[in-house]
Amino acid sequence: MTVAIACKAETRPYLARMICFAVGMFFAGVIPYEPVSADPTDARQLKKGVFLVATQQLTGSMFERTVVVMTDYDDGGAIGLIINRPTTFELGRRLPELASVADNAAMLHFGGPVVPQAVFLLTRTPREHGTEHRIIADVSLAAGRTALIHILSNASPDDSVRAYSGYSAWVPGQLEVEISRGDWLAIQADTAIIFAAAPRKLWVDLIKRWSGQWT
């Protein structure tokens, strides 16, 4: 089977090119996908601005106990960032050109296995920079070095900024199948949770919230 994917950099938005990259890896066999019969209505709650909370069915996988915030979802596939895996890597060391402004998002978080060398920002700020992709009412995604430098340079102490290395992606239909077989719980995203002070606790907290044990 021959598959043609239109992903010319000069004609595709950055987020669309990320989906194209993931689709290309899928057809190259890098992203595994086991076709499973599924009812698409089981995944009707999927949209950007939703948390995907891994269930016990993903134990032993790369996504074990992860919380993913959906940043894009349409007919072309799904994209998100893992928000509960902080790392010990400094943003300024990863991208030296950001070192002078990296204090506003000092440590990198692991966003997912796709293009780990790419860096993205999730931001909560009352100001519009014109380079963000809105996820929920007050949280936006930014990508690209020019946008990152601009946002980090203009961040105020009241802003919330987190940096992520890599992202997570699903080809069309893949996430719907995973939802239908019970791999993920879908919960409406919350700004305070995205920027929680203790991200490693998020999975347990959200499982409690889903099961009615939220405290």
Coordinates of C-alpha atoms in Angstrom, one line a residue:
M1 CA 0.0 0.0 0.0
T2 CA 1.3 3.4 -0.9
V3 CA 0.4 6.4 1.2
A4 CA 1.0 10.0 0.3
I5 CA 1.1 12.5 3.1
A6 CA 1.0 16.2 2.3
C7 CA 3.3 17.7 5.0
K8 CA 5.3 20.4 3.2
A9 CA 6.7 22.7 5.9
E10 CA 5.8 25.9 3.9
T11 CA 2.1 24.9 3.5
R12 CA 1.2 23.2 6.7
P13 CA 0.7 24.7 10.2
Y14 CA 3.1 23.5 12.9
L15 CA 0.6 21.4 14.7
A16 CA -0.6 19.8 11.4
R17 CA 3.0 18.9 10.6
M18 CA 3.3 17.2 14.0
I19 CA 0.3 15.0 13.1
C20 CA 1.8 14.3 9.7
F21 CA 5.0 13.2 11.3
A22 CA 3.2 10.8 13.6
V23 CA 1.2 9.4 10.7
G24 CA 4.4 8.9 8.8
M25 CA 5.9 7.0 11.7
F26 CA 2.8 4.9 12.0
F27 CA 3.0 3.7 8.4
A28 CA 6.8 3.2 8.8
G29 CA 6.0 0.8 11.7
V30 CA 7.4 3.0 14.5
I31 CA 4.1 3.6 16.2
P32 CA 2.4 0.3 16.9
Y33 CA -1.3 0.0 16.3
E34 CA -3.4 -3.1 16.6
P35 CA -6.7 -2.8 14.7
V36 CA -9.5 -3.6 17.0
S37 CA -13.2 -3.4 16.3
A38 CA -14.6 -0.5 18.3
D39 CA -17.8 1.6 18.7
P40 CA -16.8 5.2 17.8
T41 CA -19.5 6.5 20.0
D42 CA -17.6 5.3 23.0
A43 CA -15.0 8.1 22.3
R44 CA -17.5 10.9 21.7
Q45 CA -16.1 12.8 24.7
L46 CA -12.7 13.3 22.9
K47 CA -11.8 16.8 22.1
K48 CA -8.9 19.2 22.8
G49 CA -9.0 20.4 26.4
V50 CA -9.6 16.9 27.9
F51 CA -7.4 14.9 30.2
L52 CA -6.6 11.3 29.2
V53 CA -5.9 9.4 32.4
A54 CA -4.3 6.0 31.8
T55 CA -6.1 3.0 33.4
Q56 CA -4.5 -0.1 34.8
Q57 CA -4.7 -1.6 31.3
L58 CA -1.7 0.4 30.3
T59 CA 0.5 -0.9 33.2
G60 CA 3.8 -1.9 31.7
S61 CA 3.5 0.4 28.7
M62 CA 5.2 3.8 28.1
F63 CA 1.9 5.5 29.2
E64 CA 1.6 3.7 32.5
R65 CA 0.1 6.1 35.1
T66 CA 0.2 9.1 32.7
V67 CA -2.1 12.0 32.5
V68 CA -2.2 13.6 29.0
V69 CA -3.8 16.9 28.1
M70 CA -5.3 16.8 24.6
T71 CA -3.9 19.8 22.6
D72 CA -5.4 18.9 19.3
Y73 CA -8.1 16.5 18.1
D74 CA -9.7 16.3 14.7
D75 CA -10.1 14.0 11.7
G76 CA -6.4 14.0 11.2
G77 CA -5.6 12.4 14.5
A78 CA -4.9 13.4 18.1
I79 CA -2.1 15.2 19.8
G80 CA -1.4 15.7 23.5
L81 CA 1.3 16.3 26.2
I82 CA 2.0 14.1 29.2
I83 CA 1.8 16.5 32.2
N84 CA 2.8 14.4 35.1
R85 CA 6.4 13.4 34.2
P86 CA 8.8 16.1 35.3
T87 CA 12.4 15.5 34.4
T88 CA 15.7 16.8 35.9
F89 CA 16.8 18.3 32.6
E90 CA 17.1 22.1 32.5
L91 CA 15.5 23.9 29.5
G92 CA 18.5 26.2 29.2
R93 CA 20.8 23.3 28.8
R94 CA 18.6 21.6 26.2
L95 CA 18.2 24.8 24.2
P96 CA 21.2 27.1 25.0
E97 CA 19.6 30.0 23.1
L98 CA 16.8 30.0 25.7
A99 CA 19.2 30.0 28.6
S100 CA 18.9 33.7 29.3
V101 CA 15.1 33.5 29.6
A102 CA 14.6 29.9 30.8
D103 CA 14.2 30.8 34.4
N104 CA 10.4 31.2 33.7
A105 CA 10.2 27.5 32.8
A106 CA 13.4 26.1 34.2
M107 CA 12.8 22.3 34.1
L108 CA 11.6 20.2 31.2
H109 CA 8.7 17.8 31.5
F110 CA 8.5 14.7 29.3
G111 CA 5.6 15.4 26.9
G112 CA 5.7 12.2 25.0
P113 CA 7.8 9.9 22.8
V114 CA 7.3 11.7 19.5
V115 CA 10.1 14.1 18.4
P116 CA 11.7 14.3 21.9
Q117 CA 14.1 17.0 20.7
A118 CA 11.2 19.4 20.2
V119 CA 10.2 21.7 23.0
F120 CA 6.7 23.1 23.7
L121 CA 5.2 25.4 26.2
L122 CA 1.9 25.3 28.1
T123 CA 1.1 28.8 29.3
R124 CA -1.5 30.6 31.5
T125 CA -1.3 34.3 31.0
P126 CA -3.8 37.1 30.5
R127 CA -1.8 38.4 27.6
E128 CA -2.2 37.2 24.0
H129 CA 1.2 36.8 22.2
G130 CA -0.4 35.8 18.9
T131 CA 1.7 32.6 18.6
E132 CA -0.3 30.3 20.9
H133 CA -2.8 27.5 20.2
R134 CA -5.6 27.8 22.7
I135 CA -6.5 24.6 24.5
I136 CA -9.0 25.7 27.1
A137 CA -10.2 29.1 28.2
D138 CA -6.9 30.2 29.8
V139 CA -4.3 27.7 28.7
S140 CA -2.4 27.8 25.4
L141 CA 0.2 25.7 23.6
A142 CA 3.2 27.4 22.0
A143 CA 5.8 25.8 19.7
G144 CA 8.8 26.9 17.7
R145 CA 11.9 28.7 19.1
T146 CA 10.8 32.2 18.1
A147 CA 7.5 31.8 20.0
L148 CA 9.2 30.2 23.0
I149 CA 11.8 33.0 23.3
H150 CA 9.1 35.7 22.9
I151 CA 6.8 34.1 25.6
L152 CA 9.6 33.4 28.1
S153 CA 11.1 36.8 27.6
N154 CA 7.8 38.5 28.4
A155 CA 6.6 36.2 31.2
S156 CA 5.6 37.9 34.4
P157 CA 5.7 36.4 38.0
D158 CA 1.9 35.9 37.8
D159 CA 2.1 33.7 34.6
S160 CA 2.2 30.0 34.7
V161 CA 4.6 28.4 32.1
R162 CA 5.7 24.8 31.7
A163 CA 8.1 23.4 29.1
Y164 CA 7.8 19.9 27.6
S165 CA 10.1 17.8 25.6
G166 CA 8.4 15.7 22.9
Y167 CA 4.7 15.0 22.5
S168 CA 2.2 12.2 22.2
A169 CA 0.3 11.4 19.0
W170 CA -2.3 9.0 17.7
V171 CA -3.2 8.4 14.1
P172 CA -6.9 8.7 13.0
G173 CA -9.0 6.1 14.8
Q174 CA -6.2 4.8 17.1
L175 CA -7.2 6.8 20.2
E176 CA -10.9 6.0 19.7
V177 CA -10.0 2.3 19.8
E178 CA -7.9 2.7 22.9
I179 CA -10.8 4.6 24.7
S180 CA -13.3 1.9 23.6
R181 CA -11.2 -0.9 25.1
G182 CA -10.8 0.9 28.4
D183 CA -7.1 2.1 28.1
W184 CA -8.0 5.7 29.0
L185 CA -10.4 7.7 31.1
A186 CA -11.5 11.1 29.6
I187 CA -11.9 13.9 32.1
Q188 CA -12.4 17.6 31.4
A189 CA -9.1 19.5 31.8
D190 CA -8.5 21.9 34.6
T191 CA -6.0 24.7 34.6
A192 CA -5.0 24.3 38.2
I193 CA -4.2 20.6 37.6
I194 CA -2.1 21.3 34.5
F195 CA 0.1 23.6 36.6
A196 CA -0.1 21.6 39.8
A197 CA 2.9 22.0 42.1
A198 CA 3.3 18.2 42.5
P199 CA 2.7 16.8 39.0
R200 CA 3.8 13.3 40.0
K201 CA 0.7 13.0 42.2
L202 CA -1.7 13.8 39.4
W203 CA -2.5 10.3 38.3
V204 CA -3.5 9.1 41.7
D205 CA -5.5 12.3 42.3
L206 CA -7.4 12.1 39.0
I207 CA -8.2 8.4 39.5
K208 CA -9.7 9.3 42.9
R209 CA -11.6 12.2 41.3
W210 CA -13.1 9.8 38.7
S211 CA -14.0 7.2 41.3
G212 CA -15.7 9.8 43.5
Q213 CA -13.0 9.8 46.2
W214 CA -11.6 13.3 45.3
T215 CA -10.5 15.2 48.5

